[in-house]
Short mmCIF file of C-alpha atoms in Angstrom, two decimals:
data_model
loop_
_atom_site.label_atom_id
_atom_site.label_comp_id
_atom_site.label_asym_id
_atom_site.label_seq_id
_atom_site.Cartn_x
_atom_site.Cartn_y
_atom_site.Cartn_z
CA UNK W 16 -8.68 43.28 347.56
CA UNK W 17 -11.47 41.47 349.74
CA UNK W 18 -11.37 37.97 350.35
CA UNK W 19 -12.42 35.49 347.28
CA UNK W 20 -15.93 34.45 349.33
CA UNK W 21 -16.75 38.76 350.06
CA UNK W 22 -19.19 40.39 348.21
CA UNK W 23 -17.19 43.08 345.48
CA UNK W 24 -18.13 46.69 346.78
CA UNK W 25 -19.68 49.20 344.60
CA UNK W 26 -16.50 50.83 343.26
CA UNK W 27 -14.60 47.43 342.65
CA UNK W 28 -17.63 46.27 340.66
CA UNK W 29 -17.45 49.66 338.47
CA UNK W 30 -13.91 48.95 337.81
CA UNK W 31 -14.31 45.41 336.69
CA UNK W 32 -17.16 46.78 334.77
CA UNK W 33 -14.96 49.73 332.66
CA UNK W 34 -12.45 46.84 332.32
CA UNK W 35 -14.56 44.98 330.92
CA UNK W 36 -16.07 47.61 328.55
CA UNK W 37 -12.52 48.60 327.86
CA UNK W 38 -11.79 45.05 326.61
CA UNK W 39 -14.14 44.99 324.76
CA UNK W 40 -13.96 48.37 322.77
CA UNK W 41 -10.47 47.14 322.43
CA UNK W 42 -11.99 43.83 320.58
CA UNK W 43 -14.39 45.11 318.63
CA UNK W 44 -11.53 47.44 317.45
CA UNK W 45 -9.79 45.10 316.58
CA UNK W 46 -11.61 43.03 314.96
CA UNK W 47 -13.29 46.25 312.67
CA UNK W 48 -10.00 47.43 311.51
CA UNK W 49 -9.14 43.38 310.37
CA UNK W 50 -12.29 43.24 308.19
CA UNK W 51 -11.93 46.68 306.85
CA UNK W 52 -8.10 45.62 305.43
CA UNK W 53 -9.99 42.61 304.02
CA UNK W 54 -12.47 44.40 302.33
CA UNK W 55 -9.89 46.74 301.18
CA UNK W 56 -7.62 43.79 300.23
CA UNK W 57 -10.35 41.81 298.22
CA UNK W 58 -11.46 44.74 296.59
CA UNK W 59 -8.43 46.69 295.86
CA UNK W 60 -7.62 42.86 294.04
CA UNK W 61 -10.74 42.66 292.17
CA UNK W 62 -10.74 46.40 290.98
CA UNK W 63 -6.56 45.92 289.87
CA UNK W 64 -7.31 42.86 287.73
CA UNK W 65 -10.58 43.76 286.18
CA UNK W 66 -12.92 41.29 287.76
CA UNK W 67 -16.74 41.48 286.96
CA UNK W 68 -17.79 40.37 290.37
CA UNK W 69 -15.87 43.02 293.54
CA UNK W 70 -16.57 40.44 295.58
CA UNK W 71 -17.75 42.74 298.05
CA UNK W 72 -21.23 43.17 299.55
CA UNK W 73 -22.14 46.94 299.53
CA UNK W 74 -23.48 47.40 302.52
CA UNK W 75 -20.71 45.03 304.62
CA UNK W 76 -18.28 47.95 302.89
CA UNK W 77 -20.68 50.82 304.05
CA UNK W 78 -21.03 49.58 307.97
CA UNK W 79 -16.93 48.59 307.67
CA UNK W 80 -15.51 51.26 306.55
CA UNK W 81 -17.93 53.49 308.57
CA UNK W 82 -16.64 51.64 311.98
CA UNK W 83 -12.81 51.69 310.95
CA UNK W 84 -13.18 55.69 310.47
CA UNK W 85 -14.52 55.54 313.81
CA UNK W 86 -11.88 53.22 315.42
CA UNK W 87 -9.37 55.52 314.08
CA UNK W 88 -11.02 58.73 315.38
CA UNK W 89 -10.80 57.18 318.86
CA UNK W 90 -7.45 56.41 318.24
CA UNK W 91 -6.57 60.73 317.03
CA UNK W 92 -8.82 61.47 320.53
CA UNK W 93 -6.41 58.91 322.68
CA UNK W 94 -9.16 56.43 323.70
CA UNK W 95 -7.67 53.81 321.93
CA UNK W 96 -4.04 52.49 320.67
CA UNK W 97 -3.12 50.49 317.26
CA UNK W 98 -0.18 49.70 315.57
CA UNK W 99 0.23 52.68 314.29
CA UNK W 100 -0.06 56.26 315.06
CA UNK W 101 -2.98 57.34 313.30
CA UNK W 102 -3.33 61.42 312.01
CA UNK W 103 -6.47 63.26 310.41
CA UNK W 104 -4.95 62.81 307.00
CA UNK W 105 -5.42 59.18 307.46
CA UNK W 106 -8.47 59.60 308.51
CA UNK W 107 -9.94 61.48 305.80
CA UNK W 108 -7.56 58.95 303.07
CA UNK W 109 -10.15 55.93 304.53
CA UNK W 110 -13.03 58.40 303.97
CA UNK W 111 -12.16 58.84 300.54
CA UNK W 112 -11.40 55.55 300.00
CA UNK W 113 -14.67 54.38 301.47
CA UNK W 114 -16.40 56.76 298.51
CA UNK W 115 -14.46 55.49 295.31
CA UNK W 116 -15.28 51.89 297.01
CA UNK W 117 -18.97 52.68 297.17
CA UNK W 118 -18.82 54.07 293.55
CA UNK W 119 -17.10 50.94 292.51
CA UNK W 120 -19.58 48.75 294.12
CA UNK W 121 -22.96 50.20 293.13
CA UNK W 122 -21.43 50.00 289.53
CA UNK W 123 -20.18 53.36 289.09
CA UNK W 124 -16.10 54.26 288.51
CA UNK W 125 -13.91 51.97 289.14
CA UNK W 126 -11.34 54.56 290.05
CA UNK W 127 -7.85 54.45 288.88
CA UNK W 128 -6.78 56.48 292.10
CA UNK W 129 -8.69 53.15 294.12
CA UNK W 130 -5.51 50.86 294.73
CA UNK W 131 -2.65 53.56 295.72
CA UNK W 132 -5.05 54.78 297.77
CA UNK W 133 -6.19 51.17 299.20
CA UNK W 134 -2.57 50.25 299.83
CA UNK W 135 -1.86 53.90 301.94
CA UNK W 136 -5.23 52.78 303.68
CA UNK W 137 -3.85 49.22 304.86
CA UNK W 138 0.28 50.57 305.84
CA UNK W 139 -1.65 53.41 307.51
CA UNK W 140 -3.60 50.81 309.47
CA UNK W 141 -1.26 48.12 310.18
CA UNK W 142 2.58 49.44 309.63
CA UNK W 143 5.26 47.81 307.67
CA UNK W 144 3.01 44.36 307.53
CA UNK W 145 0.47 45.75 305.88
CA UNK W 146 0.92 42.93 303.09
CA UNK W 147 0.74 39.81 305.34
CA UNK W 148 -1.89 41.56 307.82
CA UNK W 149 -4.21 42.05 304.33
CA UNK W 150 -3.78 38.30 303.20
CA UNK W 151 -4.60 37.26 306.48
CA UNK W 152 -7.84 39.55 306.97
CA UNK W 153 -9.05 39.44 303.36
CA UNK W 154 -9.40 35.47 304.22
CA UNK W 155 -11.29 36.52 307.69
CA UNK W 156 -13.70 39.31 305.47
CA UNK W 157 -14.21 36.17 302.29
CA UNK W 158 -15.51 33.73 305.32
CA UNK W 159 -17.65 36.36 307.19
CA UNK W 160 -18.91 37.80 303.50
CA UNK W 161 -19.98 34.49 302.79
CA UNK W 162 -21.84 33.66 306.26
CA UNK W 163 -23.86 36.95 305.78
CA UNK W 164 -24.41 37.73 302.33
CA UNK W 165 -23.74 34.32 300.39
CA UNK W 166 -23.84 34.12 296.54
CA UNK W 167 -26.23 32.24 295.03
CA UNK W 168 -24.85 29.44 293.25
CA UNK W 169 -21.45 29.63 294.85
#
């Protein structure tokens, strides 16, 4: 390692520089596979107790769900590590899942086979805490729901 007042070299500036990317990936990550358990959370919740309202923007589901199946097929190709050990059938669970939540949302079936499904989604994601991890991130997804696509008149 050069002295703190040298210049980094090329190849010590690349490294910081993949570090960095890889830190980031890693937060982004993250961060995609909280709001998708909170959209998954609040929904699953609205959907189970009948609630007019999903509580739910559309297209915050689309772009979420889209990015966690994403995550998670970095995660089957090794470039990235969660809780959990993620396989194809997950995979293609959150895919599903991401459909009956789209039909739910543009006003279409609110499938029966929605909240098993949901709750597979979230242990699949996060393990054995699944439950507190969901309470926690649904609260994250209500907040950044809000910022973004606010109700009018709440």
């Amino acid at each position: 390692m050069p002295h703190p007042d040298q210049p980094f070299t090329n190849e010590e500036e690349e490294e910081d520089l993949l570090d960095e990317e890889g830190e980031n990936l890693l937060d982004w990550a993250t961060t995609t596979v909280v709001y998708a358990v909170g959209y998954i959370r609040i929904l699953a919740d609205a959907i189970e107790s009948g609630d007019a309202d999903l509580q739910v923007d559309p297209v915050a589901w689309e772009n979420t769900l889209n990015a966690v199946e994403g995550v998670m097929a970095d995660q089957l190709r090794g470039h990235l590590h969660g809780p959990t050990p993620i396989t194809v059938e997950d995979v293609e669970r959150v895919q599903r899942l991401r459909s009956l939540g789209s039909a739910a949302l543009s006003g279409g079936e609110r499938s029966s086979e929605f909240c098993p499904l949901a709750i597979r989604c979230m242990e699949s994601m996060f393990g054995q805490d699944w439950k507190h991890a969901a309470r926690e991130a649904a609260s994250c997804a209500r907040a950044l729901n809000q910022e973004f696509h606010p109700r009018s008149g709440t």
